[in-house]
Short mmCIF file of C-alpha atoms in Angstrom, two decimals:
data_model
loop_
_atom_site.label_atom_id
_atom_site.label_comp_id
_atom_site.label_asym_id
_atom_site.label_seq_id
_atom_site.Cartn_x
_atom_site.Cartn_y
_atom_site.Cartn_z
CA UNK A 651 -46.47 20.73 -15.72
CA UNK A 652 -45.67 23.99 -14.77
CA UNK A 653 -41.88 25.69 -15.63
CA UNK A 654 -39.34 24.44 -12.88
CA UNK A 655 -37.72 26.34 -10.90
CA UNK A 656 -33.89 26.98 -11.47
CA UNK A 657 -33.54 25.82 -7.69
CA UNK A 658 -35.53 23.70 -5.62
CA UNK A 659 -37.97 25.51 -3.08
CA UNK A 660 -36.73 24.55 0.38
CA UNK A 661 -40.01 24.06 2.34
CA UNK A 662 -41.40 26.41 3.75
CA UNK A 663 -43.38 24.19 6.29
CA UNK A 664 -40.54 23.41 8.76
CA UNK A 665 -40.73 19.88 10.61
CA UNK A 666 -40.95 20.83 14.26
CA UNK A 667 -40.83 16.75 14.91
CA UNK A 668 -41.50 14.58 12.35
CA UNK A 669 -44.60 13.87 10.95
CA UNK A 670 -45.72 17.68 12.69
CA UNK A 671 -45.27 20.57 10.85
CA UNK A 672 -44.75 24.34 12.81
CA UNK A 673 -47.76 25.66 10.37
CA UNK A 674 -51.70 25.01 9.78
CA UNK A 675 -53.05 24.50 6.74
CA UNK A 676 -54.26 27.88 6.67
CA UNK A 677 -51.25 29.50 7.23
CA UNK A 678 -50.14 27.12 4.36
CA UNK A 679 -52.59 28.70 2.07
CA UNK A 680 -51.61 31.89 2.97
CA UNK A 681 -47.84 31.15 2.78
CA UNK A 682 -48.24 29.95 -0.67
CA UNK A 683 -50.02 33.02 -2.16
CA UNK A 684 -52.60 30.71 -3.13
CA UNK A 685 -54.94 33.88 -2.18
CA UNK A 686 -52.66 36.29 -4.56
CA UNK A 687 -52.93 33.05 -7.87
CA UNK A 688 -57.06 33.27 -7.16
CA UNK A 689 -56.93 36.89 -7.13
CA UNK A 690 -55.69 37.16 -10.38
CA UNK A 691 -57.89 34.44 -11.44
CA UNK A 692 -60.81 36.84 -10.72
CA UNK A 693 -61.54 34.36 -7.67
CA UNK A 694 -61.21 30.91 -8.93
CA UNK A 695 -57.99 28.31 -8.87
CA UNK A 696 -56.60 28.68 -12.71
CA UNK A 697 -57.55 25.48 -14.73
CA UNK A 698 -55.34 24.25 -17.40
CA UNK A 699 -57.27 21.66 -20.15
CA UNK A 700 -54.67 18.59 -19.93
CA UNK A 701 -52.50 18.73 -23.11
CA UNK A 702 -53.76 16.21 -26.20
CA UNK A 703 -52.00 13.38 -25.87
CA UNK A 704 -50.25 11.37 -28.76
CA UNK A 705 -52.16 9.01 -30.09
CA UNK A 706 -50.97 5.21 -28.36
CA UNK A 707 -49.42 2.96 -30.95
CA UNK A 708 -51.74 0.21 -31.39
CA UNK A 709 -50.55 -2.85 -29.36
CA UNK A 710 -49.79 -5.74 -31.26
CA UNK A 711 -50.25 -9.21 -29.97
CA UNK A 712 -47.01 -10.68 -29.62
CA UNK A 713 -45.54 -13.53 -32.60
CA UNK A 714 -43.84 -15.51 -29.92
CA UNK A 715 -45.50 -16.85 -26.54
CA UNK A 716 -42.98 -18.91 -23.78
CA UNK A 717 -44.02 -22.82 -23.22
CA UNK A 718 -43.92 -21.85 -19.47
CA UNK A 719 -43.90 -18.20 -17.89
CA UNK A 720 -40.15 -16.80 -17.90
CA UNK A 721 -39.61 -15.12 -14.97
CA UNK A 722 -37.57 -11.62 -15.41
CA UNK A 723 -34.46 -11.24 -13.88
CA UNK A 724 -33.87 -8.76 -10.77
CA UNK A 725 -33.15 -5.26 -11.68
CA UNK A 726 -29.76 -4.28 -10.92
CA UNK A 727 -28.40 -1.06 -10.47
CA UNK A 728 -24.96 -2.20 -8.68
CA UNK A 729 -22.10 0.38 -9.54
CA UNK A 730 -18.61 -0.99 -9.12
CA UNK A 731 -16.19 1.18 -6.88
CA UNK A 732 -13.10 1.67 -8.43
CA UNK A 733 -10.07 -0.75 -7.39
CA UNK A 734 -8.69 0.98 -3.90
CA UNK A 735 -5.01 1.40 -4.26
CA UNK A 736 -3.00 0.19 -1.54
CA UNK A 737 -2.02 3.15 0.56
CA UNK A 738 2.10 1.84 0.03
CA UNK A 739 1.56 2.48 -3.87
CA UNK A 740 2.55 5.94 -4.63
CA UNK A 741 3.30 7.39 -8.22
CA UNK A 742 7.36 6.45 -8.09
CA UNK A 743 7.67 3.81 -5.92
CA UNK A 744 9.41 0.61 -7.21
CA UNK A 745 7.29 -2.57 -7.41
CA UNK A 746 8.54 -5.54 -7.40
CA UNK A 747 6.58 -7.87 -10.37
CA UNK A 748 5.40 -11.23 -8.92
CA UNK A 749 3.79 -13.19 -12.38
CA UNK A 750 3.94 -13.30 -15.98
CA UNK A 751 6.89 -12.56 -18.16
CA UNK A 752 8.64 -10.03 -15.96
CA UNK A 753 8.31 -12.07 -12.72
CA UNK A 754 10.98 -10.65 -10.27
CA UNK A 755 11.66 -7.67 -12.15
CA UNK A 756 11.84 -4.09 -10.15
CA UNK A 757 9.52 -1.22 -12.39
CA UNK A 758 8.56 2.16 -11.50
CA UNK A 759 4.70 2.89 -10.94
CA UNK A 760 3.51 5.28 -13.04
CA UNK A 761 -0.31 5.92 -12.32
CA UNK A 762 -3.47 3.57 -11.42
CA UNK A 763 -5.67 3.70 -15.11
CA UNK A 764 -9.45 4.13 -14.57
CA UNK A 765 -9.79 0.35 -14.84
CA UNK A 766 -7.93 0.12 -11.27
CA UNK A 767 -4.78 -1.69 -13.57
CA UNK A 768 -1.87 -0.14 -12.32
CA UNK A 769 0.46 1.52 -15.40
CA UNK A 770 4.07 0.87 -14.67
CA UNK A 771 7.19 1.44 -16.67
CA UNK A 772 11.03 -0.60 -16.41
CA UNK A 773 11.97 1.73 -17.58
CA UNK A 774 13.24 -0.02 -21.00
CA UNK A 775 16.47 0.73 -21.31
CA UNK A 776 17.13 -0.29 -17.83
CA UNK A 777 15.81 -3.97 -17.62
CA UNK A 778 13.56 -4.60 -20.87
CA UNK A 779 10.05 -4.10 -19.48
CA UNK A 780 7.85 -1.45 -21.46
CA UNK A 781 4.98 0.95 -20.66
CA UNK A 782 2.86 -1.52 -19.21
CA UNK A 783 -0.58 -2.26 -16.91
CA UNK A 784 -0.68 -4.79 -14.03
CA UNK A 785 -2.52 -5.75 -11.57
CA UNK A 786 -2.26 -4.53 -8.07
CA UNK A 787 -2.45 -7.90 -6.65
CA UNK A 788 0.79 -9.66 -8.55
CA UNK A 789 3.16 -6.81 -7.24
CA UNK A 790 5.16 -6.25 -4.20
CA UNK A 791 5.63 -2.40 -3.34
CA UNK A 792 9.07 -1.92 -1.91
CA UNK A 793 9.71 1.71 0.40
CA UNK A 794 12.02 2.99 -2.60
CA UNK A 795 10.77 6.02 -4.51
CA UNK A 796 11.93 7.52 -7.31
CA UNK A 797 11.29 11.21 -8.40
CA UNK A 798 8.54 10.99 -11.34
CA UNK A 799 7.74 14.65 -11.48
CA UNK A 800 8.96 15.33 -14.92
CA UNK A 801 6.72 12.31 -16.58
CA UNK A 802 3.68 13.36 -18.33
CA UNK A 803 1.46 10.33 -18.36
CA UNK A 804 -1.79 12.16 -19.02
CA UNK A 805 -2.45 10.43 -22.43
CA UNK A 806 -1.96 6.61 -21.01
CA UNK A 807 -5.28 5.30 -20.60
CA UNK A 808 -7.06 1.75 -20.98
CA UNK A 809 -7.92 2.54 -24.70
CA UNK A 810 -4.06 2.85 -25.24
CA UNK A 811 -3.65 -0.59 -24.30
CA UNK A 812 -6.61 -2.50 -25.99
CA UNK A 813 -6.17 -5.38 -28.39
CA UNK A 814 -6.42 -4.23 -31.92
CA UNK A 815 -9.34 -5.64 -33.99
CA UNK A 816 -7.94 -8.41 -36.37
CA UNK A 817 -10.31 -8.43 -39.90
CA UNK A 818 -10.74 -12.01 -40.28
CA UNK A 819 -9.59 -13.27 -44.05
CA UNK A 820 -11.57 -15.72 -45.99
CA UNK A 821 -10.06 -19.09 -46.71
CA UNK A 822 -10.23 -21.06 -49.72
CA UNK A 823 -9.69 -24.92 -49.87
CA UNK A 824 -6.42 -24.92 -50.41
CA UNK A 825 -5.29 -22.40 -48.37
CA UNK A 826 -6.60 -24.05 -45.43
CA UNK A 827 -4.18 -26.68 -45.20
CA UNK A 828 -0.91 -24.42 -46.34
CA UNK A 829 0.87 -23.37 -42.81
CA UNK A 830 -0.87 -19.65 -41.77
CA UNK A 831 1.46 -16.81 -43.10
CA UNK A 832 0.88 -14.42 -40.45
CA UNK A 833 2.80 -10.96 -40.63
CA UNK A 834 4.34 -10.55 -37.52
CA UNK A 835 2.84 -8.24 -35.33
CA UNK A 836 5.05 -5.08 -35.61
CA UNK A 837 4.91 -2.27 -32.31
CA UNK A 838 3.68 0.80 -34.06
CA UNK A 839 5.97 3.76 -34.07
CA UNK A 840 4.28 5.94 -31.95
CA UNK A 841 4.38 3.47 -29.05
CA UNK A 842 8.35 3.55 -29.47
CA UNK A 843 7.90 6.98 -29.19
CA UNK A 844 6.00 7.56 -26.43
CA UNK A 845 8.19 5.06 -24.17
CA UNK A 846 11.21 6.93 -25.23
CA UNK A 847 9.29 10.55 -24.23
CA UNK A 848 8.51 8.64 -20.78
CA UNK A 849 11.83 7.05 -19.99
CA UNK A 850 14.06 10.03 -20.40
CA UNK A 851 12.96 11.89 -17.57
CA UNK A 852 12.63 8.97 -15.55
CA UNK A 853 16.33 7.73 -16.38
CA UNK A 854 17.74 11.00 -15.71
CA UNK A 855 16.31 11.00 -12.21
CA UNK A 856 17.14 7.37 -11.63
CA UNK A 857 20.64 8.31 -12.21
CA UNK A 858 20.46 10.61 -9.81
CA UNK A 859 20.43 8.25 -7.42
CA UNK A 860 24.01 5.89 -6.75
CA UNK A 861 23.04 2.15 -7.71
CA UNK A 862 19.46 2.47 -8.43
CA UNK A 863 19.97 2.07 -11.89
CA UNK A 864 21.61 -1.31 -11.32
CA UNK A 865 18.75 -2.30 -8.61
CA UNK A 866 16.28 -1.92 -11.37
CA UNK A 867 18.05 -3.49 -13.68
CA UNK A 868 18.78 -6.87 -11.37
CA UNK A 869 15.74 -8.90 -11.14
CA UNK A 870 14.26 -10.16 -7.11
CA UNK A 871 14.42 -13.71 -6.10
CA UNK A 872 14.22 -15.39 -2.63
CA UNK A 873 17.49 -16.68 -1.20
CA UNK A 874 18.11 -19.34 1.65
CA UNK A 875 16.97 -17.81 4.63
CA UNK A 876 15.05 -15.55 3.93
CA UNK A 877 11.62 -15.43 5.05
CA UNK A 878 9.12 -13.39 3.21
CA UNK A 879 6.82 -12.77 6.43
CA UNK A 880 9.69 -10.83 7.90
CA UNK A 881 11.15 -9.33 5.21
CA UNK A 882 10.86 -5.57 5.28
CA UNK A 883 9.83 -4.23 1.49
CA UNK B 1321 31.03 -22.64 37.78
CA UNK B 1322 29.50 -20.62 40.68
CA UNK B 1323 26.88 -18.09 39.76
CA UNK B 1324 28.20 -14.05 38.75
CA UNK B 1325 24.81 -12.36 37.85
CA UNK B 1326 22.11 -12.21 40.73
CA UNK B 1327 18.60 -11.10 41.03
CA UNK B 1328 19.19 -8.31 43.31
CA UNK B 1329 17.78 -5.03 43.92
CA UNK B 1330 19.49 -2.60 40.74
CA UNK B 1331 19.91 -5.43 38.55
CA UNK B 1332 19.42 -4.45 34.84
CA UNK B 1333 18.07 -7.11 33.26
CA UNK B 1334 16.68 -7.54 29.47
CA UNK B 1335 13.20 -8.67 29.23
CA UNK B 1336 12.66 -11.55 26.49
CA UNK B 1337 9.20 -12.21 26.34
CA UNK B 1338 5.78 -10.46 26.19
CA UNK B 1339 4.66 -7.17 25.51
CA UNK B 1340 8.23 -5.39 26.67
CA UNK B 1341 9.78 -7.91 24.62
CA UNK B 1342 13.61 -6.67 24.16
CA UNK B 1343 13.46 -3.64 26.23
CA UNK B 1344 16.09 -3.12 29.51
CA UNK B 1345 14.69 -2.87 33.25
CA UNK B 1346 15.47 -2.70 36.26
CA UNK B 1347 14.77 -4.78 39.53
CA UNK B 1348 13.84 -2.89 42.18
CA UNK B 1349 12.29 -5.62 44.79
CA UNK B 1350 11.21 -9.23 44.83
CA UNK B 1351 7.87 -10.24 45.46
CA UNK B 1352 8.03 -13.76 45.79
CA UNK B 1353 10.10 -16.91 44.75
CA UNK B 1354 8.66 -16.32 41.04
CA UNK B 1355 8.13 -12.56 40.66
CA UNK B 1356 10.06 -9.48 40.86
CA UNK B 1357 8.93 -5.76 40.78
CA UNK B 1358 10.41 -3.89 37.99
CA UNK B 1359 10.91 -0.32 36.63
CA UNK B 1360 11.48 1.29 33.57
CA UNK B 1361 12.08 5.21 33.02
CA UNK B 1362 9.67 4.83 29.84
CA UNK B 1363 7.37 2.09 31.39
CA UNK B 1364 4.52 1.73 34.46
CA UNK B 1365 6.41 -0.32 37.36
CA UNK B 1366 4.71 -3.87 37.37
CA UNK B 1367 5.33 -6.97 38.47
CA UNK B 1368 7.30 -9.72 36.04
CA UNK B 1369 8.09 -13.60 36.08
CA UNK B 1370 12.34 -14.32 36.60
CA UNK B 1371 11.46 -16.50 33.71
CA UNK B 1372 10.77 -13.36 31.08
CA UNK B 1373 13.96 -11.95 32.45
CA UNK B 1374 17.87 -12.66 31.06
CA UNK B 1375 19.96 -10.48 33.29
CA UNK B 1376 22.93 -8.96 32.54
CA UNK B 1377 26.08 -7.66 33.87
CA UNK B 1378 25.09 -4.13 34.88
CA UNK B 1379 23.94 -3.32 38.39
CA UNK B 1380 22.56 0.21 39.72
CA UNK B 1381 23.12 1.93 42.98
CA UNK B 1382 18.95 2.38 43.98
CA UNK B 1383 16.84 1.59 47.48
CA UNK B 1384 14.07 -0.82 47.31
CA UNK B 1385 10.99 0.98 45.20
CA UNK B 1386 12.76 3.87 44.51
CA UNK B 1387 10.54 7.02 43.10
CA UNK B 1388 10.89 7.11 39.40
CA UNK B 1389 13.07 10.40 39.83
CA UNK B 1390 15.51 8.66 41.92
CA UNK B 1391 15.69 5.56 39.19
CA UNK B 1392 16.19 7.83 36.09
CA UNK B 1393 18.95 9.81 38.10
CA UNK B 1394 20.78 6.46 39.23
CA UNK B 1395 20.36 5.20 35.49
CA UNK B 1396 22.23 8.20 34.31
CA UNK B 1397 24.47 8.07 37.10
CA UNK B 1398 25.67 4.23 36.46
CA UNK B 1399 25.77 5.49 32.58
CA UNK B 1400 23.30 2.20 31.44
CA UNK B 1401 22.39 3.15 27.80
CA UNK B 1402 26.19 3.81 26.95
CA UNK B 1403 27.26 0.44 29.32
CA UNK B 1404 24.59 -1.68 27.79
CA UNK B 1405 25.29 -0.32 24.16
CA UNK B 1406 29.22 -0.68 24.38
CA UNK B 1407 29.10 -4.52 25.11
CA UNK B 1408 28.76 -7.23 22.52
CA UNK B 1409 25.95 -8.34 23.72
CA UNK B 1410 23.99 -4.76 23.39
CA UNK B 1411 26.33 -4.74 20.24
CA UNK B 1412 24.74 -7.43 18.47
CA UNK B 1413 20.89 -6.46 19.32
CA UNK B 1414 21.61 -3.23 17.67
CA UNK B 1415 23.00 -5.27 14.12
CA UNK B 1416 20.29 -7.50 14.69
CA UNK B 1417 17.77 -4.46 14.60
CA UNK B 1418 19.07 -2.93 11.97
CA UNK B 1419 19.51 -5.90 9.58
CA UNK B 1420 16.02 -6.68 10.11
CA UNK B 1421 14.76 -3.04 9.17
CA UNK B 1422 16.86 -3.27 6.00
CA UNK B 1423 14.59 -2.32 2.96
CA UNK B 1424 15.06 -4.18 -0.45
CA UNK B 1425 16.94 -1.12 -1.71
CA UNK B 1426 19.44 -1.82 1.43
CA UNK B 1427 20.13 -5.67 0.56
CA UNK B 1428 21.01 -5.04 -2.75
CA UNK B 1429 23.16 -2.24 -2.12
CA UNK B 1430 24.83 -4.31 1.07
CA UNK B 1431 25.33 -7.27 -1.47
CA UNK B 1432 27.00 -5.02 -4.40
CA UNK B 1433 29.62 -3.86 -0.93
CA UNK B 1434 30.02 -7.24 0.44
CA UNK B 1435 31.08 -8.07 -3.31
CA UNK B 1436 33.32 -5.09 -3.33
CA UNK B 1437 35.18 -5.97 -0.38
CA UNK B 1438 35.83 -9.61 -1.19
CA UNK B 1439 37.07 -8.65 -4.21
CA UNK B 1440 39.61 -6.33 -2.43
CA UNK B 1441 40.58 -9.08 0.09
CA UNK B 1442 40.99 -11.87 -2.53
CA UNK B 1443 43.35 -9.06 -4.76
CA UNK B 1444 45.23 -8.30 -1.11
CA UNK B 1445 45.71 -12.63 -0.85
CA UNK B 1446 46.72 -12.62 -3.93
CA UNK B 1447 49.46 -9.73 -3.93
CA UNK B 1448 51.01 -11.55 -0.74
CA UNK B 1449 50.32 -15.61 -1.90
CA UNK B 1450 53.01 -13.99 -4.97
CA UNK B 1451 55.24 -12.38 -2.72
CA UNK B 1452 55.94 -15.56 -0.22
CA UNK B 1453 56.08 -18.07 -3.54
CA UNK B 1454 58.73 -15.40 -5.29
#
C-alpha cells in the first residue's frame, strides 16, 4: 500500500444528494492529478509488482474432530458503561450504610473507583469504619456535606483493595487432622498509614461543624413512626 | 351549635385536596349547590367542589368576580398572610411543614436538644421536689 497520509483526505467529490456526486468522472480524473502521476510515468499509470509474500505455513489436519458440528458462539463486542452515580452522591456527602457489618452507620464518600464501587471513609476515629468500597445500591445519601477539599485520594484505586494471593502449603498426613494454625491476618502498616493521612483533614473539617462529629459517630435506625417513603434524607 | 363560618363571597378558605392541595383561596361567587368560583393571587380563577374546601375564620371585603388587582389589594388590605399565619391553626401547618422537611442531620440534632431540655426540666423538678420535702 502506498504511505498514509498524516490526515485523512476529506473528499473532494462533494454529495450534492446522496448517491449523486457535484463532479463527473472526468473532472474526477482531473481533480486527482491522475494526468500529473501519468505524466511523470512518461504516459502510463505506475505499476508496482505485488510484494513476495511469506511463504503460508503448511496446514495441518487437525488431531481432534467433534462427534457432532460445534457451533461457535456469537461474537461479542459489548463494552460495559461505567456504574452512573446517583446525581445526590457528591464527594462529601454523608451516606448512610444499609448492609454488612456497618449497617446503619453514617460515612463520608470519598470518590466512585473505576469499578463504579463507591470509596467511603468513617472516618475511624469517629465510629470504627475504615477506608472502604461499597456499593451504590446498599447506601442511603443524606443532604449533609462535609468539606473534603484537603483529602488526597488519588492513590485509592481497586488494586488497593484486592484480596492478597494466599500460597497454598502442602499437607502431610498428620498435619491434616491437627487444627489449622493460621497466622492471623495482620493490616499492613502502610494501610494504617494511609487512613491516618486521610482522616486528619477530614476530622479537622468535621469539627468544624457543631455535632457532626457525634452524628457520625451515632449509628441510623428506624423508630416508631417513622415512615421511610416520607422521610426527607 | 348554629353554624359561624359561611360560604360567602370573601371567604378564605384552605383547599385540602387536589392539585392546590394546602394552599389558601378565596371565594368570590357560587356557581351552583356544589361549586364555587375561586381566586388566588398566585393561581388561574377556576371553579372548585365545597367538598375540597375547609374554610376558615377570615373573610375579605371584595364584589362578586373581582379583577385580580382588586383581590390582591383587598388581601393586603384584610392583612390574610399575617391573620392566617398568627392563628393556631396556620400555626401548626407551618410546624407541620417544617418537621416534614427536616433532613437526617436535623433529627439528630433536634433529638440531642429535646435531650438537653429534659434534662434541664427534670434538674428544675428536682431542685423544687427538695425544697417542698425540706
Amino acid at each position: 500500500m502506498a504511505a498514509k497520509r498524516k490526515t485523512p483526505v476529506k473528499t473532494r467529490n462533494p454529495d450534492l444528494i446522496r448517491g449523486v456526486g457535484k463532479y463527473s468522472r472526468s473532472k474526477m480524473y482531473h481533480k486527482r492529478g491522475l494526468w500529473a502521476i501519468k505524466a511523470k510515468n512518461g504516459g502510463v499509470f505506475p505499476r508496482h509488482d505485488p510484494k513476495p509474500k511469506a511463504p503460508a505455513a503448511a496446514d495441518k489436519p487437525p488431531k481432534f474432530y467433534p462427534a457432532e458440528d460445534v457451533k461457535k458462539p456469537l461474537l461479542n463486542k459489548r463494552k460495559p458503561k461505567p456504574t452512573k452515580l446517583r446525581a445526590s452522591i457528591t464527594p462529601g456527602t454523608v451516606l448512610i450504610l444499609l448492609a454488612g457489618r456497618f449497617m446503619g452507620k453514617r460515612v463520608v464518600f470519598l470518590k466512585q473507583l473505576t469499578s463504579g464501587l463507591l470509596l467511603v471513609t468513617g472516618p475511624f476515629k469517629i465510629n470504627g469504619v475504615p477506608l472502604r468500597r461499597v456499593n451504590q445500591s446498599y447506601v442511603i445519601a443524606t443532604s449533609t456535606k462535609v468539606d473534603i477539599s484537603g483529602v488526597n485520594v488519588e492513590k485509592f484505586d481497586e488494586k488497593y483493595f484486592a484480596k492478597e494471593v494466599q500460597k497454598k502449603k502442602k499437607k502431610s498426613e498428620g498435619e491434616f487432622f491437627e487444627a489449622e494454625k493460621e497466622d492471623k491476618k495482620k493490616l499492613p502498616e502502610g494501610k494504617k498509614e494511609d487512613q491516618k493521612a486521610v482522616d486528619a483533614t477530614l476530622i479537622k473539617s468535621i469539627e468544624g461543624v457543631p455535632e457532626l462529629k457525634a452524628y457520625l459517630a451515632a449509628r441510623f435506625s428506624l423508630k416508631s413512626g417513622m415512615k421511610p417513603h416520607e422521610l426527607v434524607f | 351549635m348554629p353554624f359561624k363560618r359561611y360560604v360567602e363571597i370573601g371567604r378564605v378558605a384552605l383547599v385540602n385536596y387536589g392539585k392546590d392541595y394546602g394552599k389558601l383561596v378565596v371565594i368570590v361567587d357560587v356557581i351552583d349547590q356544589n361549586r364555587a368560583l375561586v381566586d388566588a393571587p398566585d393561581m388561574v380563577r377556576g371553579q372548585m367542589n365545597f367538598k375540597r374546601l375547609t374554610l376558615t375564620d377570615i373573610t375579605i371585603d371584595i364584589p362578586r368576580v373581582p379583577k385580580k388587582k382588586t383581590l390582591i389589594e383587598a388581601m393586603e388590605k384584610a392583612d390574610v398572610k399575617t391573620k392566617w399565619e398568627n392563628s393556631s391553626w396556620g400555626r401548626k401547618l407551618i410546624v407541620q411543614k417544617r418537621r416534614a422537611s427536616l433532613n437526617d442531620f436535623d433529627r439528630f440534632k433536634l433529638m440531642l436538644a429535646k435531650i438537653k431540655r429534659a434534662g434541664v426540666v427534670r434538674q428544675e423538678l428536682a431542685k423544687l421536689k427538695k425544697e417542698n420535702s425540706s
